[in-house]
PDB file of C-alpha atoms in Angstrom:
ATOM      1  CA  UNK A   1     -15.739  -6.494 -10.255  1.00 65.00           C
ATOM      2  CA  UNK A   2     -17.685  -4.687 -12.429  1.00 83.00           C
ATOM      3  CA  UNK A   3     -19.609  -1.070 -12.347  1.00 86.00           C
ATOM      4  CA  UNK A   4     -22.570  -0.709 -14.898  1.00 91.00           C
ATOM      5  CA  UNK A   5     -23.481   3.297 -15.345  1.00 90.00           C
ATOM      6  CA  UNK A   6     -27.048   3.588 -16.037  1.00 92.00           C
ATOM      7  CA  UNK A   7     -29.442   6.685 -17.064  1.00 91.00           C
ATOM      8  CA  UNK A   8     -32.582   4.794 -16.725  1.00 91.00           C
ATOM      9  CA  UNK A   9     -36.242   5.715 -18.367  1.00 94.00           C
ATOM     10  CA  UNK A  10     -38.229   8.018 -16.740  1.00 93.00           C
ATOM     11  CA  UNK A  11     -35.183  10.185 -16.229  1.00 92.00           C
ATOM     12  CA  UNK A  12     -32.791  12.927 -17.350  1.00 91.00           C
ATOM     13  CA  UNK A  13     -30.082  11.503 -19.234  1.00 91.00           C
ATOM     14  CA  UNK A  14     -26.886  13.822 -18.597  1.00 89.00           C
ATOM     15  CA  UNK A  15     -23.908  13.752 -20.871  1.00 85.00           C
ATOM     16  CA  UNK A  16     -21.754  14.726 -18.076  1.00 85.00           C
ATOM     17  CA  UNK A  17     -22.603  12.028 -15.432  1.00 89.00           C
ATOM     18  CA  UNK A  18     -24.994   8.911 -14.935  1.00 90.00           C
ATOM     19  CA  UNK A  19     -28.289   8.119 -12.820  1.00 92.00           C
ATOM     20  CA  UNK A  20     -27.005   5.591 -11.300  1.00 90.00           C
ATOM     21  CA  UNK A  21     -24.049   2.417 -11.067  1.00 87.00           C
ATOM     22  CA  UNK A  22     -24.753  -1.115 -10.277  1.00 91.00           C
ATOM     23  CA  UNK A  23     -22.160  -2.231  -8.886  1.00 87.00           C
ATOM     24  CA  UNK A  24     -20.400  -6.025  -8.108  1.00 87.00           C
ATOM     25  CA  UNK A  25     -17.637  -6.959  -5.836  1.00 85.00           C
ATOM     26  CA  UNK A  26     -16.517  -7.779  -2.887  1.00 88.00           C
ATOM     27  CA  UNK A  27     -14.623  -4.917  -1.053  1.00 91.00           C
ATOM     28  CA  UNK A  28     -16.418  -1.545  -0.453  1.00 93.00           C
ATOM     29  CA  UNK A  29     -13.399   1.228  -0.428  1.00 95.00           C
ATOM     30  CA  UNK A  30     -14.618   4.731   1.012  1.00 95.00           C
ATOM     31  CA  UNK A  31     -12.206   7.087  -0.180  1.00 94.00           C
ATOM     32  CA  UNK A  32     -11.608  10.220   2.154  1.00 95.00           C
ATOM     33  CA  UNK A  33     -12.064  13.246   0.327  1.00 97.00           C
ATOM     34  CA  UNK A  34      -9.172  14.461  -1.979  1.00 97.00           C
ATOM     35  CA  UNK A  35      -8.056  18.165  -2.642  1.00 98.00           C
ATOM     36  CA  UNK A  36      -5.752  19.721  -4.944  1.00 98.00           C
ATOM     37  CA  UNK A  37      -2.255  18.330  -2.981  1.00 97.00           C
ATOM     38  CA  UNK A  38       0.237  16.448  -4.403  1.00 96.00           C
ATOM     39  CA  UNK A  39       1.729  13.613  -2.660  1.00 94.00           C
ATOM     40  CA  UNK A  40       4.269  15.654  -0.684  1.00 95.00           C
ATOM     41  CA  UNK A  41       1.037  17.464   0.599  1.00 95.00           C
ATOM     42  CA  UNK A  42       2.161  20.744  -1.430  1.00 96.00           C
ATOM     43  CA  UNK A  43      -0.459  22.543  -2.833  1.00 97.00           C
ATOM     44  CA  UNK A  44      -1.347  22.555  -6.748  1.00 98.00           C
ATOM     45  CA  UNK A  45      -3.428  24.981  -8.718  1.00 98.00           C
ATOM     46  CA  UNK A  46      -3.862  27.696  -6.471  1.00 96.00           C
ATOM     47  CA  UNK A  47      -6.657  29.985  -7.183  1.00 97.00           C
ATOM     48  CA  UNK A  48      -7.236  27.758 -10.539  1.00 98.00           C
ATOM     49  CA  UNK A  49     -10.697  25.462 -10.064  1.00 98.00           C
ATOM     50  CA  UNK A  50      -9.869  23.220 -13.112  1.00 98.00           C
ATOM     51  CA  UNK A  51      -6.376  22.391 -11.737  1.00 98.00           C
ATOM     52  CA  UNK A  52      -7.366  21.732  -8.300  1.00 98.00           C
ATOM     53  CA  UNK A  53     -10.195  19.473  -9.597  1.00 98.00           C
ATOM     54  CA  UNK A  54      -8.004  17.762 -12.049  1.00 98.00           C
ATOM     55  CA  UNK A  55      -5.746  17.350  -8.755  1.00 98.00           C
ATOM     56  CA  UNK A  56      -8.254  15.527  -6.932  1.00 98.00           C
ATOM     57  CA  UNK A  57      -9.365  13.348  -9.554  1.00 97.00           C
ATOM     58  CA  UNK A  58      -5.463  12.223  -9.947  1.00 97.00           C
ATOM     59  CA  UNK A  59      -5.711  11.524  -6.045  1.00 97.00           C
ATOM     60  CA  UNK A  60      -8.583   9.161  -6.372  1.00 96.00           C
ATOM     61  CA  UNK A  61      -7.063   7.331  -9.261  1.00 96.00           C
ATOM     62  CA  UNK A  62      -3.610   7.208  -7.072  1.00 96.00           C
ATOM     63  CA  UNK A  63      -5.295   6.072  -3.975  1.00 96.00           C
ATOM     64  CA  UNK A  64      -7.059   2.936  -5.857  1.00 94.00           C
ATOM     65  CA  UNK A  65      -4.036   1.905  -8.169  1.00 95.00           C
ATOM     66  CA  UNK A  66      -2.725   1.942  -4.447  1.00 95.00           C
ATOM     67  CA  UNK A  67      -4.977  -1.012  -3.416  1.00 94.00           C
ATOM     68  CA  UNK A  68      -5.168  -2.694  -6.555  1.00 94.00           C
ATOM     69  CA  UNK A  69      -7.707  -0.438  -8.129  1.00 93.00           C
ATOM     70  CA  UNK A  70      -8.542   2.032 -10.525  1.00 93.00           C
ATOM     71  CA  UNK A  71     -10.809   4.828 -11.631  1.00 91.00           C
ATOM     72  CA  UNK A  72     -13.249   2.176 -13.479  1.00 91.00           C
ATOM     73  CA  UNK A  73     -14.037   0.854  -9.576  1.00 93.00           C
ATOM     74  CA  UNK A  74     -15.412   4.074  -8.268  1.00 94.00           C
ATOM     75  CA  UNK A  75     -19.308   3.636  -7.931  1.00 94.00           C
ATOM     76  CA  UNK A  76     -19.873   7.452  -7.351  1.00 95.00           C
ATOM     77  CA  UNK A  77     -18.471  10.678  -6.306  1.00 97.00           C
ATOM     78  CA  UNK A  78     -19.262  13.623  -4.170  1.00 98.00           C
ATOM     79  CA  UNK A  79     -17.983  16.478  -5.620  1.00 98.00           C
ATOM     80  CA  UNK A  80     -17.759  19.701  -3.519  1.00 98.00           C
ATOM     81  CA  UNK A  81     -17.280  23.492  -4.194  1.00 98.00           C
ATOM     82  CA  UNK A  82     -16.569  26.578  -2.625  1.00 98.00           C
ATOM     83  CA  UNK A  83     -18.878  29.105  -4.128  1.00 98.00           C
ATOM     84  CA  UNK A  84     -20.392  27.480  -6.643  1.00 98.00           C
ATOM     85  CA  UNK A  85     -22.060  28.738  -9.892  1.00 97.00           C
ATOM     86  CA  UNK A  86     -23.429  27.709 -12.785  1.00 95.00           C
ATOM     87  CA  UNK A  87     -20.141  29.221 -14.887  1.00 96.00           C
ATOM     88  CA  UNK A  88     -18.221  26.869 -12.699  1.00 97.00           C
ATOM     89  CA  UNK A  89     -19.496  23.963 -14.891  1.00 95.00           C
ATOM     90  CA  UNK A  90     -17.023  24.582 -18.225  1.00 96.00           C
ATOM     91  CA  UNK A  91     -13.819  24.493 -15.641  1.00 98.00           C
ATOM     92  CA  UNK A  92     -15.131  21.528 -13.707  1.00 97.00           C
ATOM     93  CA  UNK A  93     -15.638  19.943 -17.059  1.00 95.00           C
ATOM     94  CA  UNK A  94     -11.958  21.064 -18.116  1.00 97.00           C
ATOM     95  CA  UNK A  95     -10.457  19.571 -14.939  1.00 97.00           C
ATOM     96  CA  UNK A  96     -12.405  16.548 -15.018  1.00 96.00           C
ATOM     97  CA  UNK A  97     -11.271  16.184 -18.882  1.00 95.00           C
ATOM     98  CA  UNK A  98      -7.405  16.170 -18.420  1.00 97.00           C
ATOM     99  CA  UNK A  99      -7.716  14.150 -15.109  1.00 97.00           C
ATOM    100  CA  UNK A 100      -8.962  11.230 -17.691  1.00 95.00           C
ATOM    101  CA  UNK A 101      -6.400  11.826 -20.024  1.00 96.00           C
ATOM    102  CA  UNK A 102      -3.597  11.507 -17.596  1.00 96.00           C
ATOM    103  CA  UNK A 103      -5.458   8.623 -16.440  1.00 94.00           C
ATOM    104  CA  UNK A 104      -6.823   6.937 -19.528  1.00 92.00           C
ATOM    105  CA  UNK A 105     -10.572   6.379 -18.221  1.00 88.00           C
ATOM    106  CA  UNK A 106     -14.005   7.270 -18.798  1.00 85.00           C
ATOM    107  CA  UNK A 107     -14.432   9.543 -15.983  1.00 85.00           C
ATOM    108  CA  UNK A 108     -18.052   9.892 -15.961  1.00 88.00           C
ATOM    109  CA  UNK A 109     -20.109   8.360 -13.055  1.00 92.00           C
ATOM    110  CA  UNK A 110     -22.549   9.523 -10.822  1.00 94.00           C
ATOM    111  CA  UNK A 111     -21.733  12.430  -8.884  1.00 95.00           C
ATOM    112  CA  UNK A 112     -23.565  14.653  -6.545  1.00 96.00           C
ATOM    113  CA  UNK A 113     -22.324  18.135  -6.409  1.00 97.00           C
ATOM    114  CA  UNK A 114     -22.596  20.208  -3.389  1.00 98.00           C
ATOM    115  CA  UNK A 115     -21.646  23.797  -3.018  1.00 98.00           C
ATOM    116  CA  UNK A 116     -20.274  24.875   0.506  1.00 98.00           C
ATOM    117  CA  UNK A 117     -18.704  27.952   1.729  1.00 98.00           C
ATOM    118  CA  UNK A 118     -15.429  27.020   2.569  1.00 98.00           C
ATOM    119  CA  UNK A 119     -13.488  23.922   2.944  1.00 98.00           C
ATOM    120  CA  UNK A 120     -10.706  22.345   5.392  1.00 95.00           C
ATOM    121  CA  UNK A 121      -7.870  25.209   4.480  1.00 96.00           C
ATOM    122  CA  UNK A 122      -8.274  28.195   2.646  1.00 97.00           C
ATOM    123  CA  UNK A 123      -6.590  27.962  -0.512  1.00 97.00           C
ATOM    124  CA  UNK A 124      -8.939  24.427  -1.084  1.00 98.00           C
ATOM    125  CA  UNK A 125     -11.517  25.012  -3.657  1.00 98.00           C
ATOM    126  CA  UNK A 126     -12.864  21.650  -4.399  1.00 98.00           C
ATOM    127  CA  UNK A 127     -12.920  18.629  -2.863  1.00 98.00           C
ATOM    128  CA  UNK A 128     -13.800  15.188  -4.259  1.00 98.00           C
ATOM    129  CA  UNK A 129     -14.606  12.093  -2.434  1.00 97.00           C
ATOM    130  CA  UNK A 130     -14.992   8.453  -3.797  1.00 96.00           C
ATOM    131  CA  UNK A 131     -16.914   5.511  -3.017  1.00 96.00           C
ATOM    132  CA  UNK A 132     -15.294   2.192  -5.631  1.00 95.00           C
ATOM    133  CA  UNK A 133     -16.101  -1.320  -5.342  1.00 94.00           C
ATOM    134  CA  UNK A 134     -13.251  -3.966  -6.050  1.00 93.00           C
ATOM    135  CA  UNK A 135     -13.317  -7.505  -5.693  1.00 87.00           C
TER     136      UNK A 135
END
């Protein structure tokens, strides 16, 4: 399986995610979309975005290593916040940054980020969800 990230010509070519993935493989894995719980479903980071995100992104990474997977399989994420703003971006960056460490992956893919006014509970503040494609 393989996922090529691509920022084609004739558009913006962000630092902090790609255009697009082209991806190969044989198993399509639609990952539910993972909050800032660890896997006794206690809560982690509350009232701190970058540790909830860094949370979630440490869920999707658990999930696939789960079914033979990993972080390099996800063809793109939908990211979603409560409240967003723009001076939300340096602490999703900061989350997103240790969740690769702890993982050892390039964490950038395509994303689409969606701001919302609440989420499934109340102490939630982001939620990430995860489509991968394995073979």
């Amino acid at each position: 399986m393989t996922v090529e990230l691509v920022n084609p010509d004739g558009l913006p070519k962000p630092e902090v995610y790609r255009q697009l993935s082209i991806a190969t493989g044989s198993r399509l894995v639609f990952l539910a979309g993972q909050v800032a719980r660890d896997g006794a479903g206690n809560p982690v980071g509350e009232g701190d975005f970058a540790a909830q995100v860094e949370q979630a992104y440490l869920n999707i990474g658990t999930a696939l290593a789960a079914i033979g997977g990993s972080f390099d399989d996800v063809a793109k994420l939908t990211i979603y916040v409560v409240d967003w703003s723009a001076d939300k971006y340096p602490l999703l960056g900061e989350g997103v940054a240790r969740a690769a460490a702890k993982l050892s992956v390039d964490l950038v893919k395509p994303i689409t980020l969606i701001g919302v006014v609440a989420l499934g509970e109340p102490d939630l503040l982001v939620e990430v969800e995860a489509t991968a494609v394995l073979d």
